[in-house]
Coordinates of C-alpha atoms and ligand atoms in Angstrom, one line a residue:
M1 CA 92.1 -62.7 -20.7
N2 CA 93.3 -64.6 -17.6
R3 CA 90.5 -65.2 -15.6
L4 CA 90.4 -68.1 -12.9
K5 CA 87.1 -69.1 -14.5
P6 CA 85.0 -68.4 -17.3
R7 CA 82.7 -65.6 -17.4
L8 CA 78.9 -65.8 -17.5
L9 CA 76.2 -63.0 -18.0
T10 CA 72.3 -63.4 -18.0
G11 CA 69.5 -61.8 -16.7
D12 CA 65.8 -60.7 -16.6
T13 CA 64.0 -57.7 -17.8
T14 CA 61.8 -56.4 -14.5
T15 CA 58.3 -56.9 -15.8
G16 CA 56.9 -59.2 -12.9
R17 CA 57.8 -62.0 -10.8
L18 CA 59.6 -65.4 -12.2
H19 CA 57.7 -68.2 -12.8
L20 CA 58.3 -71.8 -13.3
G21 CA 59.1 -71.1 -17.3
H22 CA 62.0 -69.1 -15.8
W23 CA 63.0 -72.0 -13.8
V24 CA 63.4 -74.4 -16.2
G25 CA 64.3 -72.1 -18.9
S26 CA 67.4 -70.7 -17.1
L27 CA 67.2 -70.0 -13.8
E28 CA 67.6 -73.8 -12.5
N29 CA 70.8 -73.5 -15.0
R30 CA 72.4 -70.6 -13.6
V31 CA 72.3 -72.1 -10.1
A32 CA 74.2 -74.9 -11.2
L33 CA 76.4 -73.1 -13.0
Q34 CA 77.7 -71.1 -10.3
K35 CA 80.3 -72.6 -9.2
E36 CA 82.1 -73.5 -12.4
F37 CA 81.5 -69.9 -14.0
D38 CA 82.0 -66.2 -12.5
C39 CA 78.6 -65.3 -13.0
Y40 CA 77.1 -61.7 -13.6
F41 CA 73.3 -61.1 -13.2
I42 CA 71.5 -58.3 -14.8
I43 CA 67.9 -57.1 -13.4
A44 CA 67.4 -55.3 -16.8
N45 CA 65.3 -52.1 -15.4
V46 CA 66.0 -49.9 -18.3
Q47 CA 64.7 -52.6 -21.0
A48 CA 61.4 -52.6 -19.1
F49 CA 61.0 -48.7 -19.7
T50 CA 60.5 -50.0 -23.5
T51 CA 56.9 -51.0 -22.6
R52 CA 56.5 -49.4 -19.1
M53 CA 57.8 -45.9 -19.6
D54 CA 54.4 -45.0 -17.6
R55 CA 54.5 -47.0 -14.6
P56 CA 58.2 -46.5 -12.9
G57 CA 57.0 -47.5 -9.5
E58 CA 55.9 -50.7 -11.0
V59 CA 59.6 -51.3 -12.3
H60 CA 61.0 -50.1 -9.2
Q61 CA 59.2 -52.7 -7.0
S62 CA 60.1 -55.2 -9.8
V63 CA 63.7 -55.1 -9.3
I64 CA 63.5 -56.0 -5.6
D65 CA 61.0 -58.7 -6.5
I66 CA 63.8 -60.3 -9.0
A67 CA 66.3 -59.8 -6.7
I68 CA 64.4 -61.6 -4.0
D69 CA 63.3 -64.5 -6.7
Y70 CA 66.9 -64.7 -7.7
L71 CA 68.4 -65.3 -4.0
A72 CA 65.1 -67.4 -3.1
A73 CA 65.9 -69.6 -6.1
G74 CA 69.5 -70.4 -4.8
I75 CA 72.0 -67.6 -6.5
N76 CA 74.6 -67.2 -3.9
P77 CA 75.6 -63.7 -3.6
Q78 CA 78.8 -64.8 -1.8
I79 CA 80.1 -66.1 -5.3
S80 CA 77.7 -64.4 -8.0
T81 CA 77.2 -60.8 -8.9
I82 CA 73.8 -59.5 -9.0
F83 CA 73.1 -55.7 -10.3
I84 CA 71.0 -53.4 -11.6
Q85 CA 71.2 -52.8 -15.3
S86 CA 70.5 -48.5 -15.0
E87 CA 73.3 -48.0 -13.0
I88 CA 76.1 -49.3 -15.0
K89 CA 76.8 -46.4 -17.1
A90 CA 79.3 -47.9 -19.5
I91 CA 76.4 -49.9 -21.0
A92 CA 74.4 -47.1 -21.9
E93 CA 77.7 -45.5 -23.5
L94 CA 78.2 -48.7 -25.4
T95 CA 75.0 -49.0 -26.9
I96 CA 75.4 -45.7 -28.5
F97 CA 78.6 -46.9 -30.4
F98 CA 77.2 -50.4 -30.9
S99 CA 74.3 -48.8 -32.5
M100 CA 76.5 -47.7 -34.8
L101 CA 77.4 -51.4 -36.0
V102 CA 73.9 -52.5 -36.7
P103 CA 72.2 -51.7 -39.9
F104 CA 68.6 -50.8 -39.3
P105 CA 67.0 -53.1 -41.5
R106 CA 68.7 -55.7 -39.3
L107 CA 67.1 -54.7 -36.5
M108 CA 63.5 -54.9 -38.1
R109 CA 64.8 -58.9 -39.1
N110 CA 64.7 -59.8 -35.8
P111 CA 61.8 -62.0 -35.0
T112 CA 61.8 -61.9 -31.1
I113 CA 61.1 -57.8 -32.1
K114 CA 58.4 -58.8 -34.6
D115 CA 56.8 -61.2 -32.2
E116 CA 56.8 -58.4 -29.3
I117 CA 55.3 -55.9 -31.3
R118 CA 52.6 -58.2 -32.5
D119 CA 51.8 -59.7 -28.7
K120 CA 51.9 -56.7 -27.1
G121 CA 50.0 -55.0 -29.6
L122 CA 52.3 -52.3 -30.3
G123 CA 51.2 -51.3 -33.4
E124 CA 53.3 -48.5 -35.5
N125 CA 53.5 -46.5 -32.1
Y126 CA 56.3 -48.4 -30.2
P127 CA 59.4 -45.9 -29.1
V128 CA 62.5 -45.5 -30.6
G129 CA 63.8 -47.1 -27.6
F130 CA 61.9 -50.1 -28.2
L131 CA 64.0 -50.8 -31.2
L132 CA 66.9 -50.0 -29.6
Y133 CA 66.5 -52.5 -26.9
P134 CA 68.3 -55.4 -28.5
I135 CA 71.6 -53.3 -29.3
N136 CA 71.1 -52.2 -25.6
Q137 CA 70.8 -56.1 -24.7
V138 CA 74.1 -56.5 -26.7
A139 CA 76.1 -53.9 -24.6
D140 CA 74.3 -55.6 -21.3
I141 CA 76.4 -58.4 -22.3
L142 CA 79.5 -57.2 -24.0
T143 CA 80.2 -55.1 -21.3
F144 CA 81.0 -58.0 -19.1
R145 CA 82.9 -59.5 -21.5
P146 CA 81.4 -63.0 -20.9
E147 CA 82.1 -66.6 -22.4
I148 CA 78.6 -68.0 -22.2
V149 CA 75.0 -66.7 -21.9
P150 CA 72.4 -68.8 -20.6
V151 CA 68.9 -67.9 -22.0
G152 CA 65.2 -69.1 -23.1
E153 CA 64.5 -69.9 -26.7
D154 CA 63.5 -66.4 -27.6
Q155 CA 66.7 -64.9 -26.7
I156 CA 68.1 -66.2 -29.4
P157 CA 68.0 -63.6 -31.9
H158 CA 69.6 -61.0 -29.5
I159 CA 72.3 -63.3 -28.8
E160 CA 73.1 -64.0 -32.6
L161 CA 73.1 -59.7 -32.9
T162 CA 75.7 -60.2 -30.1
R163 CA 77.8 -62.1 -31.5
E164 CA 77.7 -60.3 -34.9
V165 CA 78.5 -56.6 -33.1
A166 CA 81.4 -58.3 -31.3
R167 CA 82.6 -59.7 -34.6
K168 CA 82.5 -56.5 -36.3
F169 CA 84.1 -54.6 -33.7
N170 CA 86.8 -56.9 -33.1
Q171 CA 87.3 -56.7 -37.0
L172 CA 86.7 -52.7 -37.1
Y173 CA 88.8 -51.5 -34.2
C174 CA 90.8 -54.2 -33.0
G175 CA 92.3 -55.4 -36.5
V176 CA 90.9 -58.8 -36.5
D177 CA 90.7 -60.7 -39.5
S178 CA 87.4 -61.1 -40.6
H179 CA 87.8 -64.9 -41.5
T180 CA 89.0 -65.7 -38.0
A181 CA 87.2 -68.4 -36.2
D182 CA 84.7 -67.3 -33.6
E183 CA 86.6 -69.1 -30.7
D184 CA 89.9 -67.4 -31.6
Y185 CA 88.8 -63.8 -31.5
V186 CA 90.2 -62.9 -28.5
A187 CA 93.6 -64.7 -28.9
K188 CA 93.8 -62.8 -32.3
G189 CA 93.7 -59.4 -30.2
G190 CA 89.8 -59.0 -30.1
L191 CA 87.9 -57.3 -27.3
F192 CA 85.0 -59.1 -27.4
P193 CA 84.8 -63.1 -27.3
I194 CA 82.0 -64.5 -29.4
V195 CA 79.6 -65.6 -26.7
D196 CA 77.9 -69.0 -26.6
L197 CA 74.5 -69.4 -26.0
K198 CA 73.2 -72.2 -23.5
L199 CA 69.8 -73.2 -23.4
G200 CA 68.0 -74.4 -20.6
R201 CA 66.7 -78.2 -20.3
T202 CA 63.1 -76.9 -21.5
R203 CA 63.2 -74.7 -24.3
R204 CA 59.6 -73.5 -23.8
L205 CA 57.4 -74.2 -20.9
I206 CA 53.6 -73.9 -21.4
G207 CA 51.2 -72.5 -19.2
T208 CA 48.3 -74.3 -16.8
G209 CA 45.8 -73.1 -19.5
G210 CA 44.1 -74.5 -22.1
P211 CA 45.3 -74.2 -26.2
D212 CA 44.6 -71.1 -28.2
C213 CA 42.0 -71.3 -31.4
A214 CA 44.5 -72.8 -33.5
G215 CA 44.9 -75.9 -30.8
H216 CA 48.3 -74.6 -29.7
L217 CA 49.2 -74.8 -26.3
L218 CA 50.4 -71.2 -24.8
K219 CA 53.6 -70.2 -23.1
M220 CA 53.5 -69.8 -19.3
S221 CA 53.6 -66.2 -18.9
K222 CA 52.1 -63.5 -16.6
S223 CA 50.3 -61.6 -18.7
L224 CA 48.6 -65.0 -20.1
N225 CA 47.5 -65.3 -16.4
N226 CA 48.5 -69.5 -16.8
A227 CA 51.9 -68.9 -14.7
I228 CA 52.9 -71.0 -11.6
F229 CA 55.4 -68.1 -9.9
L230 CA 58.2 -69.1 -7.9
S231 CA 56.7 -67.1 -5.0
D232 CA 53.2 -68.7 -5.0
N233 CA 52.8 -70.9 -1.8
A234 CA 51.5 -74.4 -1.4
D235 CA 47.6 -73.6 -1.4
T236 CA 47.8 -71.6 -4.2
I237 CA 50.2 -74.1 -6.3
A238 CA 47.3 -76.8 -5.2
K239 CA 44.8 -74.4 -6.6
K240 CA 46.5 -73.8 -10.0
V241 CA 47.2 -77.3 -10.6
M242 CA 43.6 -78.6 -9.6
N243 CA 42.4 -76.0 -12.5
M244 CA 45.0 -77.2 -14.8
Y245 CA 43.7 -78.0 -18.7
T246 CA 44.0 -81.2 -19.3
D247 CA 42.3 -84.0 -21.8
P248 CA 39.0 -82.2 -22.5
K249 CA 37.4 -85.1 -23.6
R250 CA 38.0 -87.3 -20.5
L251 CA 34.9 -86.7 -18.0
K252 CA 35.4 -89.3 -15.5
A253 CA 38.3 -91.4 -14.4
S254 CA 37.0 -94.7 -16.5
D255 CA 37.3 -92.9 -19.7
K256 CA 40.9 -93.2 -21.7
G257 CA 42.7 -90.3 -21.3
E258 CA 44.9 -88.4 -24.1
I259 CA 48.7 -88.0 -23.0
E260 CA 49.9 -86.1 -25.9
N261 CA 49.4 -82.3 -25.4
N262 CA 48.1 -82.3 -22.0
P263 CA 49.6 -80.0 -19.8
L264 CA 49.3 -82.4 -17.0
W265 CA 51.7 -85.1 -18.2
I266 CA 54.0 -82.1 -19.7
F267 CA 54.3 -81.2 -16.4
H268 CA 55.3 -84.3 -14.9
D269 CA 57.4 -85.0 -17.5
I270 CA 59.1 -81.7 -16.7
F271 CA 59.5 -81.9 -13.0
N272 CA 58.7 -85.1 -11.7
P273 CA 61.7 -86.9 -10.8
D274 CA 60.5 -90.3 -10.4
A275 CA 60.4 -91.2 -14.2
V276 CA 58.8 -94.8 -13.2
W277 CA 55.9 -93.5 -11.5
V278 CA 55.0 -91.1 -14.5
D279 CA 55.5 -94.0 -17.1
E280 CA 52.8 -96.3 -15.0
A281 CA 50.4 -93.3 -14.2
K282 CA 50.8 -92.6 -18.1
E283 CA 49.7 -96.2 -19.2
R284 CA 46.8 -96.3 -16.6
Y285 CA 45.5 -92.9 -17.8
R286 CA 45.7 -94.0 -21.1
A287 CA 43.5 -96.9 -20.1
G288 CA 41.2 -95.0 -18.0
K289 CA 42.6 -96.4 -14.9
I290 CA 43.8 -93.8 -12.8
G291 CA 41.6 -90.4 -12.4
D292 CA 42.9 -86.6 -12.9
V293 CA 42.7 -85.7 -9.5
E294 CA 45.3 -88.5 -8.3
C295 CA 47.6 -87.3 -11.0
K296 CA 47.3 -83.8 -9.9
K297 CA 48.0 -84.6 -6.2
K298 CA 50.8 -86.0 -7.3
L299 CA 51.9 -82.9 -9.3
I300 CA 51.2 -80.7 -6.5
D301 CA 53.7 -82.7 -4.1
V302 CA 56.1 -82.6 -6.9
L303 CA 55.8 -78.6 -7.2
V304 CA 55.5 -77.7 -3.6
A305 CA 58.8 -79.7 -3.1
L306 CA 61.0 -78.1 -5.7
I307 CA 59.2 -74.6 -4.3
G308 CA 59.9 -75.5 -0.7
P309 CA 63.4 -74.9 -0.6
I310 CA 62.8 -71.5 -2.2
A311 CA 60.1 -70.4 0.0
A312 CA 62.3 -70.8 2.9
R313 CA 64.9 -68.8 1.4
R314 CA 62.3 -66.3 0.2
A315 CA 60.9 -65.4 3.5
F316 CA 64.6 -64.8 5.1
Y317 CA 65.1 -62.0 2.5
E318 CA 61.6 -60.7 2.7
K319 CA 62.2 -60.1 6.1
D320 CA 65.2 -58.2 5.7
Q321 CA 65.0 -56.0 2.5
T322 CA 68.3 -54.0 3.7
E323 CA 70.3 -57.2 3.2
V324 CA 68.6 -57.5 -0.3
L325 CA 69.7 -54.0 -0.9
A326 CA 73.3 -54.4 0.3
I327 CA 73.4 -57.2 -1.9
L328 CA 72.5 -55.3 -4.9
K329 CA 74.6 -52.5 -4.1
Q330 CA 77.6 -54.5 -3.7
G331 CA 77.0 -56.2 -6.7
T332 CA 76.4 -53.0 -8.8
D333 CA 79.9 -51.6 -7.3
K334 CA 81.6 -54.9 -8.6
A335 CA 80.1 -55.0 -12.0
N336 CA 80.8 -51.2 -12.3
A337 CA 84.4 -51.5 -11.9
V338 CA 84.5 -54.7 -14.7
A339 CA 82.3 -52.5 -16.7
E340 CA 84.4 -49.3 -16.5
E341 CA 87.5 -51.3 -17.8
T342 CA 85.7 -52.6 -20.8
L343 CA 84.3 -49.1 -21.5
K344 CA 87.7 -47.6 -21.2
L345 CA 89.5 -50.6 -23.4
A346 CA 86.7 -50.1 -25.8
K347 CA 87.6 -46.4 -26.1
E348 CA 91.1 -47.4 -26.7
F349 CA 90.3 -49.6 -29.1
M350 CA 88.1 -46.9 -31.0
Q351 CA 91.0 -44.1 -30.8
Q352 CA 88.8 -42.0 -28.5
I353 CA 90.7 -41.5 -25.6
Y354 CA 91.4 -37.5 -25.5
F355 CA 92.9 -36.7 -22.0
Ligands
LIG401 N1 65.6 -59.7 -22.6 C1 65.8 -60.5 -21.6 C2 64.5 -61.1 -21.1 O1 63.3 -60.2 -21.4 C3 66.4 -59.9 -20.4 C4 67.9 -59.2 -20.2 C5 68.3 -58.1 -20.4 C6 69.0 -60.4 -20.8 N2 69.8 -58.0 -20.9 C7 70.1 -59.3 -20.9 C8 69.5 -61.7 -21.2 C9 71.4 -60.1 -21.2 C10 70.6 -62.0 -21.1 C11 71.5 -61.0 -21.3 O2 64.3 -62.5 -20.4

């Protein structure tokens, strides 16, 4: 493949606005990688129907919200491609072909699928399409033949499946030997690169709330009501931080405080660029020489400074939603050109061209 830059693909399911967990898990990475890679960002609205088939209006709104979140976060539509999953027909077609390459028990072993069935209380009544979605995600990725896919930790099983399907397709239809090293598949005549995963600097951000009954801090999530959104204003951020769970045994500033498992310090470690302040303040916290409020105020400043430029770009795009739609249309057209090319090549390799 003759490419000026290596290609990157990633995206989000349209189940609500993006929060700080998305930022440190993936979004910040994407913004930084835009110059080095030819980036494709998929807004996965079909995937949202796996659990929201009864709420189409919500999914529609979420497509727009996530597009604005991307643009606000600093994804530059002049150099990167943002597109809508349901508009790319090649993805749906490849999903069907790829589904033949995945044994059913293999799907059921996917730990993310198991977790989701449990966490979302799906019982045994999940739709066929829910089980199919990892294969649909494989198609999201392979349709664009990217080299890298930056995602959060929970997506690792889907990336592993993507690598398996790509190897199998290349072996079955492109005649690549099964002993080939992953990085050599394309050079040996395979259609699909075996993608590399790229994790964000923080694998899993915890939320602003306390631990569960087993004492584990819960991950940041809209449904757990413990998220700070990229779209929150300074007042909301201040309120959320002020209400944040800290060391429950510490009742006043002169009590000695715990640093471990304390969201206040987990957030400072991740977001506060002033490591010297953080180290000194931790010492004082342990010794009972600094109050929660002072440390929380500092964290508010840090987060407001992070969100500031995001909020400024958001204001621009929220005023001009026709511009947002134009960006989505342009991105989707460009994505479709790539997708149609991949589909044609895939059908050639599968010997299914007739006319
Ligand atoms: N499943 C991903 C999530 O929920 C979103 C997604 C859909 C995705 N298609 C993708 C991520 C392709 C990476 C590549 O966040």
